[in-house]
Structures are given as structure tokens and as C-alpha cells.
Short mmCIF file of C-alpha atoms in Angstrom, two decimals:
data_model
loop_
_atom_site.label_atom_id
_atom_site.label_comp_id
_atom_site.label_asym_id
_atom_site.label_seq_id
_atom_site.Cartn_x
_atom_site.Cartn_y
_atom_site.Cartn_z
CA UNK A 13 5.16 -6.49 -73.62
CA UNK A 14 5.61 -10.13 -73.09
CA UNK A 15 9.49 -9.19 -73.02
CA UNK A 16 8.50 -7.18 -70.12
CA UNK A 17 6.31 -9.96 -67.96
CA UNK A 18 9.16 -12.29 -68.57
CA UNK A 19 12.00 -9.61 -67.02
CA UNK A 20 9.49 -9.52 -64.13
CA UNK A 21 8.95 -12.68 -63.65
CA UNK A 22 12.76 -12.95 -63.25
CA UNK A 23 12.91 -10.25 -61.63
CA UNK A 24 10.20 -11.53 -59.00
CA UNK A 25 12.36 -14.79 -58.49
CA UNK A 26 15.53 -13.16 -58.00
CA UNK A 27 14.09 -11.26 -55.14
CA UNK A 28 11.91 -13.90 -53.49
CA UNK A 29 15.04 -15.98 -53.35
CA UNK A 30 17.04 -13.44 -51.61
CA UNK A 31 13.90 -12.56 -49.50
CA UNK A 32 14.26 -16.64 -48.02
CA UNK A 33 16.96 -15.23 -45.87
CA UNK A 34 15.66 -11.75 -44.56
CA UNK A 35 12.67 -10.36 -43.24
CA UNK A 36 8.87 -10.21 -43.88
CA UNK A 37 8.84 -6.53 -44.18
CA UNK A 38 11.21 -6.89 -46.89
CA UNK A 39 9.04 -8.97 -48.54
CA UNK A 40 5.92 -7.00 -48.23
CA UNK A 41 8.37 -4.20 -49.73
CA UNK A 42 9.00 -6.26 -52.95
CA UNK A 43 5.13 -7.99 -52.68
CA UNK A 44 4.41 -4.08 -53.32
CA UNK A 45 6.82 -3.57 -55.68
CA UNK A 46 5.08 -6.10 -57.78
CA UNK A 47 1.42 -5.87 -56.26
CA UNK A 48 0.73 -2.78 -54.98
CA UNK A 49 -1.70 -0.30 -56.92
CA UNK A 50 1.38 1.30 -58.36
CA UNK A 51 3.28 -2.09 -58.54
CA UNK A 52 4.48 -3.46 -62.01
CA UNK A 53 2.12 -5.60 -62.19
CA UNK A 54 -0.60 -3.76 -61.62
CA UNK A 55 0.87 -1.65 -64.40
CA UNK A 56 0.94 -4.12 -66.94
CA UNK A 57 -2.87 -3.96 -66.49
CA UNK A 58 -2.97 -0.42 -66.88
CA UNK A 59 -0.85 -0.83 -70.11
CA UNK A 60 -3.30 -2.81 -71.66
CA UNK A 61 -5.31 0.22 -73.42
CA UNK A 62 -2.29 0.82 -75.36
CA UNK A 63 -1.78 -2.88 -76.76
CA UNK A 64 -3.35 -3.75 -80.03
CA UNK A 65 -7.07 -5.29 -80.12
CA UNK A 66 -6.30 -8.62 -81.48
CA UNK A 67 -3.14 -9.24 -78.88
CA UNK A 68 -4.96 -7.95 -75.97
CA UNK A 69 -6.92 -11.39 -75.27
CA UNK A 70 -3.36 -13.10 -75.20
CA UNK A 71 -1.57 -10.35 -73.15
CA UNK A 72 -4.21 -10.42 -70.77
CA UNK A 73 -4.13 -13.92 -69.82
CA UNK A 74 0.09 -13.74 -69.60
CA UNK A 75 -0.42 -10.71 -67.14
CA UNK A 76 -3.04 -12.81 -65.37
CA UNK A 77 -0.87 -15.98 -65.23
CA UNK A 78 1.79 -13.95 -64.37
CA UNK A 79 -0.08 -12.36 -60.87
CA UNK A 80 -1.17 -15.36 -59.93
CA UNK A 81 2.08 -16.66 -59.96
CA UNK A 82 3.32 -13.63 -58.26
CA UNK A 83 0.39 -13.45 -55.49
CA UNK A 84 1.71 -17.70 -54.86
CA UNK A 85 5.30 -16.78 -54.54
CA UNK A 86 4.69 -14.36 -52.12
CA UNK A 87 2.37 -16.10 -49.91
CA UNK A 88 4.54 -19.23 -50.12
CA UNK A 89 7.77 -17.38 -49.10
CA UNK A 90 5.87 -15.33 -46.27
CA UNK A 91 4.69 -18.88 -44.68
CA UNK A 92 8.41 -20.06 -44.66
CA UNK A 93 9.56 -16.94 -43.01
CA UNK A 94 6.38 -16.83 -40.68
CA UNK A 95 7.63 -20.45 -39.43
CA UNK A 96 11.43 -19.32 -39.27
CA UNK A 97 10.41 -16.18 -37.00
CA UNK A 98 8.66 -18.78 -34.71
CA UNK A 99 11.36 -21.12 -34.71
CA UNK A 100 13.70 -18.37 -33.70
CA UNK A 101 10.99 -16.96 -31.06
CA UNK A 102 10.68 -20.09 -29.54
CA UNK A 103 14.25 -21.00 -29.07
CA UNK A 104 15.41 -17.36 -27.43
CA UNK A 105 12.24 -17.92 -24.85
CA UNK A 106 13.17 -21.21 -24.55
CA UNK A 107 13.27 -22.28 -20.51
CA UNK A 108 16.05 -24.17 -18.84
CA UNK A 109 14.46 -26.47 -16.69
CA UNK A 110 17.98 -27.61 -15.04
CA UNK A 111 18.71 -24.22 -14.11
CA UNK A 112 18.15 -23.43 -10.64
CA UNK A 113 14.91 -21.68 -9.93
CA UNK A 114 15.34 -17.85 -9.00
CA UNK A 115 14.98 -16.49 -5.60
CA UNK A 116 11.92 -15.74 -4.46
CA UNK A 117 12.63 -13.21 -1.77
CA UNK A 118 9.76 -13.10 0.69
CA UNK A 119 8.50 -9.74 2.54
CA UNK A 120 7.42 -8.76 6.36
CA UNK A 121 5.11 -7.31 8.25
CA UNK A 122 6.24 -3.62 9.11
CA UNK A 123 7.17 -2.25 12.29
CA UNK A 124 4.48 -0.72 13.19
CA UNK A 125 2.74 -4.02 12.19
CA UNK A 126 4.74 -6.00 14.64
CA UNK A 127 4.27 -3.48 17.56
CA UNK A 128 0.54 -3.62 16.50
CA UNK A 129 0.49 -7.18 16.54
CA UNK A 130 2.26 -7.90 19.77
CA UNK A 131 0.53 -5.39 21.91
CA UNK A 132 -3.20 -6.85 20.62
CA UNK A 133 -1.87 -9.65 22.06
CA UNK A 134 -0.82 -8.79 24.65
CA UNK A 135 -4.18 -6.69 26.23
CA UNK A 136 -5.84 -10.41 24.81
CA UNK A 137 -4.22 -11.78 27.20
CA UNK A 138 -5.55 -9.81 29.75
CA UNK A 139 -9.36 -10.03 28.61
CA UNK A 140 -9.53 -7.12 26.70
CA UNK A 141 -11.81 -6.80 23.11
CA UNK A 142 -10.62 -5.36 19.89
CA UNK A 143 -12.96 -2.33 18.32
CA UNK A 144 -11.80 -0.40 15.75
CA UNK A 145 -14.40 3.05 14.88
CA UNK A 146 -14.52 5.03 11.79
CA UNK A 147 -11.71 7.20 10.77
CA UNK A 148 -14.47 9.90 9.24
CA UNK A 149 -15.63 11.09 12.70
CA UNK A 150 -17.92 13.13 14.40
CA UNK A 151 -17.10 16.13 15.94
CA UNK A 152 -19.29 15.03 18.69
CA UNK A 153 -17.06 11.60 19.04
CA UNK A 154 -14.04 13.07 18.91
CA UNK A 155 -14.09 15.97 21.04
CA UNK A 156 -17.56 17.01 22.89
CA UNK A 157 -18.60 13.44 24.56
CA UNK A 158 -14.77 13.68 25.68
CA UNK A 159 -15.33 16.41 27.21
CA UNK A 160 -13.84 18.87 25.11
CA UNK A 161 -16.63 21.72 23.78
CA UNK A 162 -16.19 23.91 20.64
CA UNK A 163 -14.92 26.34 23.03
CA UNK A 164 -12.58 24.45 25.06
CA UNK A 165 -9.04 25.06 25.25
CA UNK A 166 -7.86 21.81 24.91
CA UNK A 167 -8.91 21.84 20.88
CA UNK A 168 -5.90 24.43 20.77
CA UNK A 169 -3.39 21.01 21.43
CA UNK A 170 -3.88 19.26 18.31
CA UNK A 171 -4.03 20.73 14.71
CA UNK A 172 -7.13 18.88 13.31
CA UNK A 173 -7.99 18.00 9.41
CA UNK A 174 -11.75 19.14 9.46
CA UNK A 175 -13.79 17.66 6.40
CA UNK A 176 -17.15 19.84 7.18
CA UNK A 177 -18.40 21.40 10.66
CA UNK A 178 -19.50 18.65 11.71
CA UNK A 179 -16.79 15.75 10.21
CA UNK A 180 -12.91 15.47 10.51
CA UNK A 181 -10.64 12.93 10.17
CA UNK A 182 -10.46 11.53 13.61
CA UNK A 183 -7.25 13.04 15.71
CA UNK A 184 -7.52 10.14 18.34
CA UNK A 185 -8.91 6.81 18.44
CA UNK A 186 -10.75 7.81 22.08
CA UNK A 187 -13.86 8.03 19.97
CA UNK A 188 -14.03 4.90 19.44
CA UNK A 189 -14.23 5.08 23.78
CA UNK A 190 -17.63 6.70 23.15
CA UNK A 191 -18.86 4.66 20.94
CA UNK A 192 -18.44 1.85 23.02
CA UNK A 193 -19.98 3.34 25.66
CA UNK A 194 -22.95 4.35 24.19
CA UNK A 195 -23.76 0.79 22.81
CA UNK A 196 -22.22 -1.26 25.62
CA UNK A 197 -22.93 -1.51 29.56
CA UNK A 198 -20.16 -1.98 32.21
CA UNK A 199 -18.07 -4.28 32.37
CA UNK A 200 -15.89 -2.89 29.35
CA UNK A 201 -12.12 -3.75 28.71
CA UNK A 202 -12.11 -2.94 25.35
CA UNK A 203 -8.58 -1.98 22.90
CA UNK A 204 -9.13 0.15 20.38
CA UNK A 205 -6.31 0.85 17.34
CA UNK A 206 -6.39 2.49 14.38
CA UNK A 207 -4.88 5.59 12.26
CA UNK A 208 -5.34 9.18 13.54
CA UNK A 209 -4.51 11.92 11.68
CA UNK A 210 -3.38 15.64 13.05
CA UNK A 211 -1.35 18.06 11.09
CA UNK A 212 2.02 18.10 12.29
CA UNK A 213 5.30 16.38 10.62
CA UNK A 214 9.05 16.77 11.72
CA UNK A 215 10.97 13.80 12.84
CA UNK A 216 8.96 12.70 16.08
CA UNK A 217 5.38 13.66 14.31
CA UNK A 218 3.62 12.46 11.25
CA UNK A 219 0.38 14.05 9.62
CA UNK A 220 -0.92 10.44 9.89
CA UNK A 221 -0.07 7.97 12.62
CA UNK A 222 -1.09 4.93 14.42
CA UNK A 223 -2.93 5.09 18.01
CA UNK A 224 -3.89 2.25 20.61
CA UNK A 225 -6.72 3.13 23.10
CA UNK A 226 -7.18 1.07 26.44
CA UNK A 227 -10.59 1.11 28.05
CA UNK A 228 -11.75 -0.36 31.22
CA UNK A 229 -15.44 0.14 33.07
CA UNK A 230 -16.43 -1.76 35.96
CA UNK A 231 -17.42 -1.06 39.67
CA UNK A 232 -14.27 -0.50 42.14
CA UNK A 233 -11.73 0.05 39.49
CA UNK A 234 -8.66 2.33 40.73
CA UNK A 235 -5.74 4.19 39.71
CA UNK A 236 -4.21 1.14 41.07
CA UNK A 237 -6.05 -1.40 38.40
CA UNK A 238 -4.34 1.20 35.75
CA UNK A 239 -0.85 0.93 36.88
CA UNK A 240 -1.03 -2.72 37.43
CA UNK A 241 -2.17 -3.29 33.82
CA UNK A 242 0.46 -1.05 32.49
CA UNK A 243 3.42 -2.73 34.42
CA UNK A 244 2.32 -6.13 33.07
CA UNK A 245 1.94 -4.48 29.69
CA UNK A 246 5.60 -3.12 30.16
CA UNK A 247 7.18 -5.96 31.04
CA UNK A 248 5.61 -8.42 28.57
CA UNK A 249 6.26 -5.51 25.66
CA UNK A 250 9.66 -4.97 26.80
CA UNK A 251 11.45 -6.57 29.56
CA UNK A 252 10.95 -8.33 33.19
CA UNK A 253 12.66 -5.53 34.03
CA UNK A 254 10.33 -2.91 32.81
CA UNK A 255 9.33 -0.44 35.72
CA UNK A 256 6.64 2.10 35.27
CA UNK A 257 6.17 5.57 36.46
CA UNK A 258 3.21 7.74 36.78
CA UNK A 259 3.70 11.43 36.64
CA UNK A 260 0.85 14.48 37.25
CA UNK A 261 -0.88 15.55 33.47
CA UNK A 262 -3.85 16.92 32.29
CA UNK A 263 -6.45 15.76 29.76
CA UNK A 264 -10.06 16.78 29.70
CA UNK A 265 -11.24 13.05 28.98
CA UNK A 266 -9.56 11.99 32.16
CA UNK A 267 -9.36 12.76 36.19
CA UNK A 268 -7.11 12.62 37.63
CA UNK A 269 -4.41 12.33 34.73
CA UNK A 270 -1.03 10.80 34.16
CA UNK A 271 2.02 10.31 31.44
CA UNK A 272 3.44 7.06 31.83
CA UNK A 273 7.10 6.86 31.80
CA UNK A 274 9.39 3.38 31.75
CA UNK A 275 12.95 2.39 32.79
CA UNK A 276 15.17 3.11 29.88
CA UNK A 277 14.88 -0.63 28.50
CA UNK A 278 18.56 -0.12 27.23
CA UNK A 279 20.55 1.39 29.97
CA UNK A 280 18.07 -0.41 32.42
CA UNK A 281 17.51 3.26 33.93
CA UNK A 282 21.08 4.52 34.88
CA UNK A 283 21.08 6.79 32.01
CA UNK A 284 21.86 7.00 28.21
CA UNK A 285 21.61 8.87 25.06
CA UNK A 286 18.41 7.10 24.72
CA UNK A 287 16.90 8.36 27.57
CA UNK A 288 18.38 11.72 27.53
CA UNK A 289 20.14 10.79 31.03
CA UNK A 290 17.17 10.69 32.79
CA UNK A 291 16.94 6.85 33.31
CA UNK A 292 12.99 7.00 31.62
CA UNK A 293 11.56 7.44 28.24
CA UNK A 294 7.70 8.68 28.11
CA UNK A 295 5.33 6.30 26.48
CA UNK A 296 2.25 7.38 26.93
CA UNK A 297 -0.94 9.14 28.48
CA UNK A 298 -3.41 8.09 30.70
CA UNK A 299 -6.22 8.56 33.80
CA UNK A 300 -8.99 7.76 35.59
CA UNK A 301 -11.98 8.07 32.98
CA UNK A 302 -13.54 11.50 33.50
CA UNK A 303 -17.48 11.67 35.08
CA UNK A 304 -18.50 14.03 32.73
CA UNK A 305 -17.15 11.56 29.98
CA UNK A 306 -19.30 8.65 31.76
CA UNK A 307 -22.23 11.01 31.93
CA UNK A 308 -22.46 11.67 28.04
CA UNK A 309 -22.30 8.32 27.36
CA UNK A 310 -25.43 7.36 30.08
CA UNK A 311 -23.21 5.61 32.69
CA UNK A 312 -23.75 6.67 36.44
CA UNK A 313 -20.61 7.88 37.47
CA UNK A 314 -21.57 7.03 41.00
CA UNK A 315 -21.92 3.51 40.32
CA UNK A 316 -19.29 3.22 37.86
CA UNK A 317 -15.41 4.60 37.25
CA UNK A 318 -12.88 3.29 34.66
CA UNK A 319 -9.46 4.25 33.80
CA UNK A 320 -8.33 5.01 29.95
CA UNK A 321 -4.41 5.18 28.23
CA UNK A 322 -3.35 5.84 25.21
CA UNK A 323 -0.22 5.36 23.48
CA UNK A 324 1.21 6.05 19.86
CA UNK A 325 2.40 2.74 17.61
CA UNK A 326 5.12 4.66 16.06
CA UNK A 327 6.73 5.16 18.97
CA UNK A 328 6.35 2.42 21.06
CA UNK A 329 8.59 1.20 17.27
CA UNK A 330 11.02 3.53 18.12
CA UNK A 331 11.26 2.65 21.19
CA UNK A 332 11.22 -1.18 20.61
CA UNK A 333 13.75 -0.95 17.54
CA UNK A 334 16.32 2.17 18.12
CA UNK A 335 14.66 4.10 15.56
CA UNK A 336 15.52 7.81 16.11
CA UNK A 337 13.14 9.62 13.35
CA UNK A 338 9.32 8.80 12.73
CA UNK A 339 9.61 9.62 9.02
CA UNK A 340 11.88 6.37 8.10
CA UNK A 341 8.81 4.32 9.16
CA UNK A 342 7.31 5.80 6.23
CA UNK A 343 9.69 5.97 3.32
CA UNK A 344 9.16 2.45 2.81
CA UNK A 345 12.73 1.95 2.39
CA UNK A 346 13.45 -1.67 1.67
CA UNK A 347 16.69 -1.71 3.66
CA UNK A 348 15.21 -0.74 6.73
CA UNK A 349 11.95 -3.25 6.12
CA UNK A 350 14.39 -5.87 5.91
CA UNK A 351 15.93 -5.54 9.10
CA UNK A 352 12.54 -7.18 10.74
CA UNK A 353 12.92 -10.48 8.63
CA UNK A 354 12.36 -13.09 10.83
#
């Protein structure tokens, strides 16, 4: 038997010494080779039933002497490699502090963003307040106080995402008209923005877009006031230019009602692919505020009239960028984002 612990012990050396140069899993291999439950070592232990009484006091201490020599090895060898792996870690994550630093490529506001931006500003400018209302609205909100009942027509022009009987997801930020109404008396020049939802999607629609309501109340105000805010609105959005035209409509919210066309900003209103040849692209809807609308909301009608537009952010975009289909504003395609770097 002592025959034997000697071959180990050679045999232990031999293979810590080639273990300096590889891996620690290879040496927990041979560690259990030696040391494991089944090892050789352990063995050796095992084997000690079968060696005679009077040798087994001398045997056992060579076996012990023998593991604990083993057990040192190991953890000596399994440090070194430990501080090798670290050495090696530390020099493949090593930094370059002379290299040149990376790019750090900054992002933009979107499109819709920018028109967003620029037309808050420019209703500011005129004296107008920002509210945005809830997007989870009211039936009551967003169709009967405007003067469209459960059994009105009118629902029939928009495909609406109802959440209960009584709550939808807003199809038009004119609630938020209402609710300014109801809390606030005249004078009111209020903007209101916001998402509106309505299901319909092809290349000029989108299940979810972006609105911008225009609200003014006062004493004496005119179709007149209306078209004078929307030619200064025109021409500070778009051009000097910019000419406006009103042409007959219908809403329920508003009387009389108008669509608001302006001069082709490209062709300057001779005629283009743009503008279909007609020398004016639509941009949005508008009228005088409606009495029943004034009525609901406890403003005298007689006392009081306002006017009220309202215009889609996507494309006003289109418009303002050359954009032909609503859906690229929403692919969130990095080439086309890029294109509105400053």
C-alpha cells in the first residue's frame, strides 16, 4: 500500500504541473480524481479494512499526510490559475485611453413633434392657453355637449373605439372645448392638442393620430376674427405667401361651417402633383361655435359667440415635409427620423 500512496503522490505532481498551464476545470477534474468520494484517495481510506491491525496506525497517517498534501497542491495551483485568469481578463478589457472616443450620435424630436411644437407656438403668440383633457372620455364630452345625440347622424362619420356605454377613447380633442367651457367664463382662447383615436388605417388615416383644437369665446367675435387668425397661422406655419380659403361644410359643433384650404406652399398655387392641380391643399375644419354647443356648456349664446378649428398634426407633417403616406410617421424608421436633424 505505501507503494501505492507513493505512485499517487507522483502521479498527483505530474498532473498539477501540467495543470500550471491549462484550466481550472481541468484541475477540479484531477482534484476529483484524487479527492472526490470515488477519488484514489478517498480509496486508500476505504482500503484500510483490508490492511493488517498492527500496520493500520502507520498506513493511516501516510494516507493522511498524503491528502493533506494533496488538498495543498490543489488549492495552491487553483490560486495561481485564479490570478492568471484575472491577469488575462484584465488585459482583453483593458481601455485605450488614446483612442478616440466613439460617436455618440444624438436623436430628434419627431415630426409630428416639430409641427406640434411650432404651431403651440405659434397660437402663444397670439394669446392663446394650452389644455390638454383626458384621452378616456365621456360620451357626453365627446359627442352630446357637441351637439351630436346618440341618435344623430353625424356619429355615423367616425368609427369610434368604445370602452363601456358610457367611455371611449376620445375621437377628437373638441372635448376638451367642453370642458373648458364648463369650468371657464368668456373670454377663452384656449389650444387644445392631444392623441385621438378612430378606427381607420390606410395611407392618409391612422387608428391613432394627433389633433390640435382652437377655441375662442368673447363678445363680437366673427367669421372674420376666424379667418384672420388662420391667415396669420398660415403664413407664420408656412410661408408669407400663405393664402387661405374658406369653403361651405358641415359639422354639428359648428354654424355656420367651413374647411380651410391654403395655396399649394410648393407650386405657390398654379398647380402641382402636390396639390392635385388645383392650386390648394385642405388643412383643416372649422366654424362659428354652435349655440346649442354654448348652451350645454351655460354660456348665453346671445351674449356670447366664438369660432372653433381643428386640424390633424400628421398632416399638417405631410404637408410641411413632402411626406406622401401617414404610416411612415409611424414605423419609426431611423432613416426617415434622421432627415429632421437639425
Amino acid at each position: 500500500m505505501q507503494e501505492l500512496i507513493e505512485k499517487i503522490r507522483a502521479d498527483i505532481a505530474a498532473g498539477i504541473e501540467k495543470a500550471e498551464n491549462g484550466t481550472r476545470q481541468e484541475l477540479f477534474e484531477l482534484k476529483m480524481k484524487y479527492l472526490g468520494k470515488t477519488g484514489e484517495i478517498s480509496a486508500l481510506s476505504k482500503g484500510m479494512r483490508d490492511v493488517p491491525a498492527e500496520q493500520r496506525p502507520a498506513m493511516g497517517k501516510l494516507v493522511s499526510e498524503v491528502r493533506a498534501w494533496a488538498e495543498e497542491q490543489f488549492e495552491r495551483t487553483e490560486t495561481l490559475l485564479k490570478k492568471k485568469e484575472l491577469e488575462a481578463r484584465y488585459k482583453s478589457e483593458r481601455i485605450d485611453v488614446t483612442m478616440p472616443a466613439r460617436f455618440a450620435e444624438t436623436g430628434t424630436l419627431h415630426p409630428v413633434s416639430l409641427v406640434k411644437k411650432e404651431i403651440i407656438e405659434c397660437f402663444e403668440g397670439l394669446g392663446f392657453e394650452i389644455y390638454e383633457g383626458p384621452e378616456i372620455e365621456k360620451d357626453y364630452y365627446n359627442f352630446q355637449a357637441l351637439n351630436i345625440p346618440a341618435d344623430h347622424p353625424a356619429r355615423d362619420m367616425q368609427d369610434t373605439f368604445f370602452i363601456t356605454e358610457e367611455f371611449l377613447l376620445r375621437s377628437q380633442t373638441s372635448s376638451g372645448q367642453i370642458r373648458v367651457m364648463e369650468n371657464k367664463r368668456p373670454p377663452i382662447k384656449i389650444l387644445s392638442p392631444g392623441r385621438v383615436y378612430r378606427s381607420d388605417s390606410d395611407a392618409t388615416h391612422s387608428p391613432m393620430f394627433h389633433q390640435m383644437e382652437g377655441l375662442v369665446v368673447d363678445k363680437g367675435i366673427t367669421l372674420c376674427d376666424l379667418k384672420g387668425i388662420l391667415d396669420e397661422f398660415a403664413r407664420r406655419m408656412f410661408t408669407k405667401e400663405t393664402k387661405t380659403r374658406l369653403r361651405p361644410s358641415y359639422f354639428p359643433f359648428t354654424e355656420p361651417s367651413v374647411e380651410v384650404d391654403l395655396s399649394c406652399h410648393n407650386c405657390g398655387g398654379k398647380g402641382c402633383r402636390i396639390c392635385k392641380g388645383t392650386g390648394w391643399i385642405e388643412i383643416l375644419g372649422a366654424g362659428m361655435v354652435n349655440r346649442r354647443v354654448l348652451e350645454n356648456c351655460g354660456i348665453d349664446p346671445d351674449e356670447y359667440t366664438g369660432f372653433a378649428f381643428g386640424m390633424g398634426l400628421e398632416r399638417i407633417a405631410m404637408i410641411k415635409y413632402g411626406i406622401n403616406d401617414m404610416r411612415y410617421l409611424f414605423e419609426n424608421d431611423v432613416r426617415l427620423l434622421k432627415q429632421f436633424k437639425d
